[in-house]
JSON list of C-alpha atoms in Angstrom, two decimals:
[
{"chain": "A", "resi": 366, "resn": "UNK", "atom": "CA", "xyz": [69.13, 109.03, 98.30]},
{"chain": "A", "resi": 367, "resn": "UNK", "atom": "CA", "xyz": [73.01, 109.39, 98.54]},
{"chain": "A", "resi": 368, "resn": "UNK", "atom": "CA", "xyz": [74.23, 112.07, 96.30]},
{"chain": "A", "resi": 369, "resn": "UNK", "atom": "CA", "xyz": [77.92, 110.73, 96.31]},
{"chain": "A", "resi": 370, "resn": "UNK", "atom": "CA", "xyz": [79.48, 108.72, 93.30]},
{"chain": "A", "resi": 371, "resn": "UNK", "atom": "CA", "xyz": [82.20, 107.67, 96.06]},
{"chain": "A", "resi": 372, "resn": "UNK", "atom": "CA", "xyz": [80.77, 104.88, 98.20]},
{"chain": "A", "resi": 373, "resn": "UNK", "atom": "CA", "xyz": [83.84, 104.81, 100.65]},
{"chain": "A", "resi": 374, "resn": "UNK", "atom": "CA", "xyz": [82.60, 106.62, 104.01]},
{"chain": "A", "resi": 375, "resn": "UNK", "atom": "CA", "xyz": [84.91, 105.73, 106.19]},
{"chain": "A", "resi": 376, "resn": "UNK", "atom": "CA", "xyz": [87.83, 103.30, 107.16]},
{"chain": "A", "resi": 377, "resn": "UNK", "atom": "CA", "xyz": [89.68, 102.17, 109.69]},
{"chain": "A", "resi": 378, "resn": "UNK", "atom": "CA", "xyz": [93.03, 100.84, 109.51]},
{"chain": "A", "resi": 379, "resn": "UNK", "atom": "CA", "xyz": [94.00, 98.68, 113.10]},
{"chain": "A", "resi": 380, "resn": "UNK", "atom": "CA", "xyz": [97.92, 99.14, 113.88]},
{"chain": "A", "resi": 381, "resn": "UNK", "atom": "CA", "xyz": [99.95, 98.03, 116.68]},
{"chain": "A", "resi": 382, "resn": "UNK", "atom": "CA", "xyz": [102.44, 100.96, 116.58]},
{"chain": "A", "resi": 383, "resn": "UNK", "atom": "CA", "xyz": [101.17, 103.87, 114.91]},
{"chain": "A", "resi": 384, "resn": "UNK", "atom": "CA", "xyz": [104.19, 106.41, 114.18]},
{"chain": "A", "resi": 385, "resn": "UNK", "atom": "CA", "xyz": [105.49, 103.21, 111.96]},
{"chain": "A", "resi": 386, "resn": "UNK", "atom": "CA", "xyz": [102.20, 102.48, 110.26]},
{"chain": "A", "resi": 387, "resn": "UNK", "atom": "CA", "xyz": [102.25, 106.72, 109.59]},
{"chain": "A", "resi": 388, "resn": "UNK", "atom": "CA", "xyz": [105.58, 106.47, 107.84]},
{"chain": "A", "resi": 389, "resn": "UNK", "atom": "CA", "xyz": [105.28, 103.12, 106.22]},
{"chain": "A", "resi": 390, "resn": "UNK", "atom": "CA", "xyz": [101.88, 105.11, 104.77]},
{"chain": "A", "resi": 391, "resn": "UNK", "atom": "CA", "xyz": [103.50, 107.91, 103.84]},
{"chain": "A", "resi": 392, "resn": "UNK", "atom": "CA", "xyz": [106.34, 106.68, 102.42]},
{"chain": "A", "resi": 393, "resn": "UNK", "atom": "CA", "xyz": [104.75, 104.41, 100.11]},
{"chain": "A", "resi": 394, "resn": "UNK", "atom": "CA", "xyz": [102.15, 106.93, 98.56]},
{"chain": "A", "resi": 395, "resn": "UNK", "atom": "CA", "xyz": [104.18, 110.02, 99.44]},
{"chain": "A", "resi": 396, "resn": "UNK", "atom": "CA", "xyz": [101.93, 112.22, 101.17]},
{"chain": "A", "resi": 397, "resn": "UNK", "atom": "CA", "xyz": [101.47, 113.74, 104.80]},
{"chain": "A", "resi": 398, "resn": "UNK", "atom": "CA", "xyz": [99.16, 112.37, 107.45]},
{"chain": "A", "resi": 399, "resn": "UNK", "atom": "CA", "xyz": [97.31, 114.17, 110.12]},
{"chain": "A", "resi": 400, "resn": "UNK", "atom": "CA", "xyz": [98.33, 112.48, 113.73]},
{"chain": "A", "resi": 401, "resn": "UNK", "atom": "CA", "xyz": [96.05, 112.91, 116.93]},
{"chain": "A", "resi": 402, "resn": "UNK", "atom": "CA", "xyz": [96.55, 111.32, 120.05]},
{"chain": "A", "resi": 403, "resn": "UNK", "atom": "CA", "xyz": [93.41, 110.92, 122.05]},
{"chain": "A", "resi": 404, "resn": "UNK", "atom": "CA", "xyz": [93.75, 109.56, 126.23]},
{"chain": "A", "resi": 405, "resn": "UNK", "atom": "CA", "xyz": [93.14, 106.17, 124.77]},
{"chain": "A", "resi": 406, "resn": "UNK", "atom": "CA", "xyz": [93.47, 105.63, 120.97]},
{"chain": "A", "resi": 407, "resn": "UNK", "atom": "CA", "xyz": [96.14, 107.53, 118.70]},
{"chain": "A", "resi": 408, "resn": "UNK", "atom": "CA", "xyz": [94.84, 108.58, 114.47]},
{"chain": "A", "resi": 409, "resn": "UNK", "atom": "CA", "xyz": [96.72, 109.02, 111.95]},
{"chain": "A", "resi": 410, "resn": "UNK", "atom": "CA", "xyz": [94.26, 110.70, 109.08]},
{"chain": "A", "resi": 411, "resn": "UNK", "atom": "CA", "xyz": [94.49, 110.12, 105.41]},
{"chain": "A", "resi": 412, "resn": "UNK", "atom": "CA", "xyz": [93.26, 113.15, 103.38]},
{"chain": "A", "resi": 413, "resn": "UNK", "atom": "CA", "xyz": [91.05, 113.36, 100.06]},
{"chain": "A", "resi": 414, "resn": "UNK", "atom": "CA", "xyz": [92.28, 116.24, 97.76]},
{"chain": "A", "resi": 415, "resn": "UNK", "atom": "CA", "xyz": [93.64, 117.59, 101.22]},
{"chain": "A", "resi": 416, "resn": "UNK", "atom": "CA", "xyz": [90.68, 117.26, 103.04]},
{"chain": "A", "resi": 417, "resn": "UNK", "atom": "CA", "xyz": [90.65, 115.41, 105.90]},
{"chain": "A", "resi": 418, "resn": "UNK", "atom": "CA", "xyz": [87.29, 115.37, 107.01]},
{"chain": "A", "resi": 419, "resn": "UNK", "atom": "CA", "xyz": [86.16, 113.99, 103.37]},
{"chain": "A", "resi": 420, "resn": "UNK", "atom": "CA", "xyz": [85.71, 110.59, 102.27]},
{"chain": "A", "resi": 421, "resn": "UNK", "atom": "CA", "xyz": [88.67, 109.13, 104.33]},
{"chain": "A", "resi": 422, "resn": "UNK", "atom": "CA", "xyz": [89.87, 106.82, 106.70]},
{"chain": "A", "resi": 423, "resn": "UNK", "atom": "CA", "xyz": [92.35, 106.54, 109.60]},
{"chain": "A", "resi": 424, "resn": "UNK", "atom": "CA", "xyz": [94.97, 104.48, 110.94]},
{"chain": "A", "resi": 425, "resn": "UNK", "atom": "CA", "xyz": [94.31, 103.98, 114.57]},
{"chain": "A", "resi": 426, "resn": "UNK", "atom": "CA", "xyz": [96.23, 102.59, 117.49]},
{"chain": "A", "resi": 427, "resn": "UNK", "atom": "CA", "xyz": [93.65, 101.57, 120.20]},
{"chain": "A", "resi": 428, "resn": "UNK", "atom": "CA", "xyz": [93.61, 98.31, 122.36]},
{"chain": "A", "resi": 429, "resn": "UNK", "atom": "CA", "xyz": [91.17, 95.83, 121.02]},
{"chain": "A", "resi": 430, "resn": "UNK", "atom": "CA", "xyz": [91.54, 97.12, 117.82]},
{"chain": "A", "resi": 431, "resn": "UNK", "atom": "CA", "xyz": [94.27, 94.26, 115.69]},
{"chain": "A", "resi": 432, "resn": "UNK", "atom": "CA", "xyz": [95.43, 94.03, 113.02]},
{"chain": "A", "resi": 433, "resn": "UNK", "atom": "CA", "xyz": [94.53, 91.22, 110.67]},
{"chain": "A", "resi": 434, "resn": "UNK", "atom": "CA", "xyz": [94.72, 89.83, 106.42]},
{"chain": "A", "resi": 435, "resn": "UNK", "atom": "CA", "xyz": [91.38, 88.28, 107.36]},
{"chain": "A", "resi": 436, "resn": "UNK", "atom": "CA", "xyz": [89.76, 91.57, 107.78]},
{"chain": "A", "resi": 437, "resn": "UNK", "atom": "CA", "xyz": [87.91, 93.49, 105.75]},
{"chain": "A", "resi": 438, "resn": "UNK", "atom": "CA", "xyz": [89.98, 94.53, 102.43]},
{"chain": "A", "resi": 439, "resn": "UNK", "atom": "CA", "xyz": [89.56, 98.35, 101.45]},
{"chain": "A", "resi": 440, "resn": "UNK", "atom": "CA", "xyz": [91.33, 98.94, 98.16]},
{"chain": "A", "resi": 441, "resn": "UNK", "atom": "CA", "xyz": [93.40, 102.36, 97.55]},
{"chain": "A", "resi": 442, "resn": "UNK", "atom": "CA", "xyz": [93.49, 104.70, 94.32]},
{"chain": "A", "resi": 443, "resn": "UNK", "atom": "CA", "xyz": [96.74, 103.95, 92.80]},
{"chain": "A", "resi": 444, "resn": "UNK", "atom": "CA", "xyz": [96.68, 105.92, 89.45]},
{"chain": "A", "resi": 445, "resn": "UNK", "atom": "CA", "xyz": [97.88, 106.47, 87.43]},
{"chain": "A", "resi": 446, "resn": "UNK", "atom": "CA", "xyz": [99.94, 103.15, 87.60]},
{"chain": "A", "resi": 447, "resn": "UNK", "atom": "CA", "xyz": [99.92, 101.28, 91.07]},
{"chain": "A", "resi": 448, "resn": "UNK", "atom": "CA", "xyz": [102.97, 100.07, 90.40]},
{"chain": "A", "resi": 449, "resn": "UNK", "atom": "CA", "xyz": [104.50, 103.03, 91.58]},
{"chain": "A", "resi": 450, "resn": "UNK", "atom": "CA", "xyz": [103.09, 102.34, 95.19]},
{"chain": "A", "resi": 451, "resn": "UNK", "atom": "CA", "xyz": [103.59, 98.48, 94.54]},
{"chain": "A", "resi": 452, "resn": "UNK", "atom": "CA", "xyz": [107.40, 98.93, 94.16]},
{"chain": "A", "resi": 453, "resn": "UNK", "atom": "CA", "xyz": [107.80, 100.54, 97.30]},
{"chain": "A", "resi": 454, "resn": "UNK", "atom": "CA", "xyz": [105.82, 98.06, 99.67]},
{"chain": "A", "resi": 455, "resn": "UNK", "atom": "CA", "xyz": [108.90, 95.81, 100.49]},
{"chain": "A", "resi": 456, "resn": "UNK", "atom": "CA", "xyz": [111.31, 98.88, 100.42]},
{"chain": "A", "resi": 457, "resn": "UNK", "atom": "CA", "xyz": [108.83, 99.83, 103.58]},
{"chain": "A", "resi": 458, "resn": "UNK", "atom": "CA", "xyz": [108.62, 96.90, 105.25]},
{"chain": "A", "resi": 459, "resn": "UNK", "atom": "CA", "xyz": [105.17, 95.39, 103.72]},
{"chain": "A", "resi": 460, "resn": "UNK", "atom": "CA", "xyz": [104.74, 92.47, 101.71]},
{"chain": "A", "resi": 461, "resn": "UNK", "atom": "CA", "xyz": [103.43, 91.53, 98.30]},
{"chain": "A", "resi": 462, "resn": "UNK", "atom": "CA", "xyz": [100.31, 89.19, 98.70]},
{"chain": "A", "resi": 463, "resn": "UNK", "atom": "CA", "xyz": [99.15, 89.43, 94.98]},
{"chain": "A", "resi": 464, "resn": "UNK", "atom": "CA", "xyz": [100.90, 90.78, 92.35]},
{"chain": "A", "resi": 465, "resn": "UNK", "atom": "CA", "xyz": [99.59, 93.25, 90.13]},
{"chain": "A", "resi": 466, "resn": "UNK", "atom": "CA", "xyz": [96.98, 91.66, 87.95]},
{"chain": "A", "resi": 467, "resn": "UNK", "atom": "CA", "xyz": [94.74, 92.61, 84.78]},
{"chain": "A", "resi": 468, "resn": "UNK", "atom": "CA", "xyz": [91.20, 93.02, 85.49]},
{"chain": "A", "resi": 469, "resn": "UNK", "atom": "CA", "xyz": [90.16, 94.04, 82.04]},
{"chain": "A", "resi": 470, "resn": "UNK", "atom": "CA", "xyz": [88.25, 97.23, 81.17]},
{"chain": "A", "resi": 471, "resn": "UNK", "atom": "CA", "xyz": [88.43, 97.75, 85.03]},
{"chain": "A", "resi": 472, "resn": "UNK", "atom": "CA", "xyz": [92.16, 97.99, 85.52]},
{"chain": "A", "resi": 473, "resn": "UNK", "atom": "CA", "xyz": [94.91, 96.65, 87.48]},
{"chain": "A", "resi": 474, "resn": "UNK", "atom": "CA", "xyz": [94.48, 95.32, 90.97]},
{"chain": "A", "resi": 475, "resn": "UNK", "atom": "CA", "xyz": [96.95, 93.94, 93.60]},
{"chain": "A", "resi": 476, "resn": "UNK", "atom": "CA", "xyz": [97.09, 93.53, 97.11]},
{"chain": "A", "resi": 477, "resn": "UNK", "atom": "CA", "xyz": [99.48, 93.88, 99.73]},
{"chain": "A", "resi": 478, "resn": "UNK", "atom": "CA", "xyz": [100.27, 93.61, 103.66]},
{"chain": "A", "resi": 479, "resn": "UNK", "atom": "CA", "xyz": [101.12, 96.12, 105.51]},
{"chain": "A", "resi": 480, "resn": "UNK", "atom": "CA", "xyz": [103.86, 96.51, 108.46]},
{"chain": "A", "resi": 481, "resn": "UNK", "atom": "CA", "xyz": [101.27, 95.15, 110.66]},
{"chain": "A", "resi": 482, "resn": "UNK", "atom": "CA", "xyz": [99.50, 92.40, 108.48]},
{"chain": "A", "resi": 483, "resn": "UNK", "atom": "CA", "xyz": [96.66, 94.34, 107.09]},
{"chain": "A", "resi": 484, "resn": "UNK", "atom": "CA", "xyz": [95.97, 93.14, 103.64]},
{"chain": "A", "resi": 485, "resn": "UNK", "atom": "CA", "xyz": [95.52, 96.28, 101.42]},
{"chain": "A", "resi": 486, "resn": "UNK", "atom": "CA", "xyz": [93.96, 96.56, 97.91]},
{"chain": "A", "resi": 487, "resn": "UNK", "atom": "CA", "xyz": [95.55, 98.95, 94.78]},
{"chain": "A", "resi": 488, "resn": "UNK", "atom": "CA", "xyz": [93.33, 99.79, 91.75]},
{"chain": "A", "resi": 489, "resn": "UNK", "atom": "CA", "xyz": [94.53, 101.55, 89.00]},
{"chain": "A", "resi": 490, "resn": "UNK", "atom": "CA", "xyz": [92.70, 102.00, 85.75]},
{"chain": "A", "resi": 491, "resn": "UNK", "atom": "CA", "xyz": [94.21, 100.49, 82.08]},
{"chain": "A", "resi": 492, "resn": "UNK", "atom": "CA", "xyz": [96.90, 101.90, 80.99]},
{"chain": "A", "resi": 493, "resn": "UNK", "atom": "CA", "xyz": [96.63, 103.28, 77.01]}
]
């Protein structure tokens, strides 16, 4: 049996250019990433708490890998209000696919593209 509460393994985030994926990352939830370039793919690394071997996920740069909204849709931690990452999507270059929206007891969720056309989810929880 799995002793984690945290289902998320692992994820993988395709990107045509990866330096502009990094900073469009880091610019809209204002942290650092890890980059590695590797003789035929280039990571950047998102961390957990500062760990980046934990529970985390990567945006790679490797040919075959593209880019889609059709893909699978991983959604970030945005607390405590992911409007705060929301309102800087366009400022980076995304685009707002689904504007933040009331899910109840569970939250807030909205969804956005990224710089390359990766649609990403935000959760935050309800607001007091």
């Amino acid at each position: 049996m799995l002793d984690s509460n945290n289902k998320i393994n692992w994820f993988e985030i395709p990107t045509l250019d990866i330096k502009k994926s990094k900073a469009f990352y880091e610019s809209i939830f204002v942290i650092e990433m890890k980059y590695l370039e590797l003789p035929d793919e280039k990571l950047a690394f998102f961390s957990w708490n500062g760990d980046y071997n934990l529970n985390t996920g990567i945006l790679i740069e490797r040919e075959g890998h593209l880019p889609s909204k059709d893909g699978t849709l991983i959604f970030f931690d945005a607390n405590p209000d992911l409007d705060i990452v929301l309102n800087k999507v366009e400022k980076f270059g995304g685009e707002i696919l689904h504007a933040k929206k009331d899910v109840g007891e569970n939250g807030y969720l909205a969804v956005f593209s990224d710089i390359d056309g990766n649609s990403i989810g935000l959760h935050s929880n309800k607001q007091e």
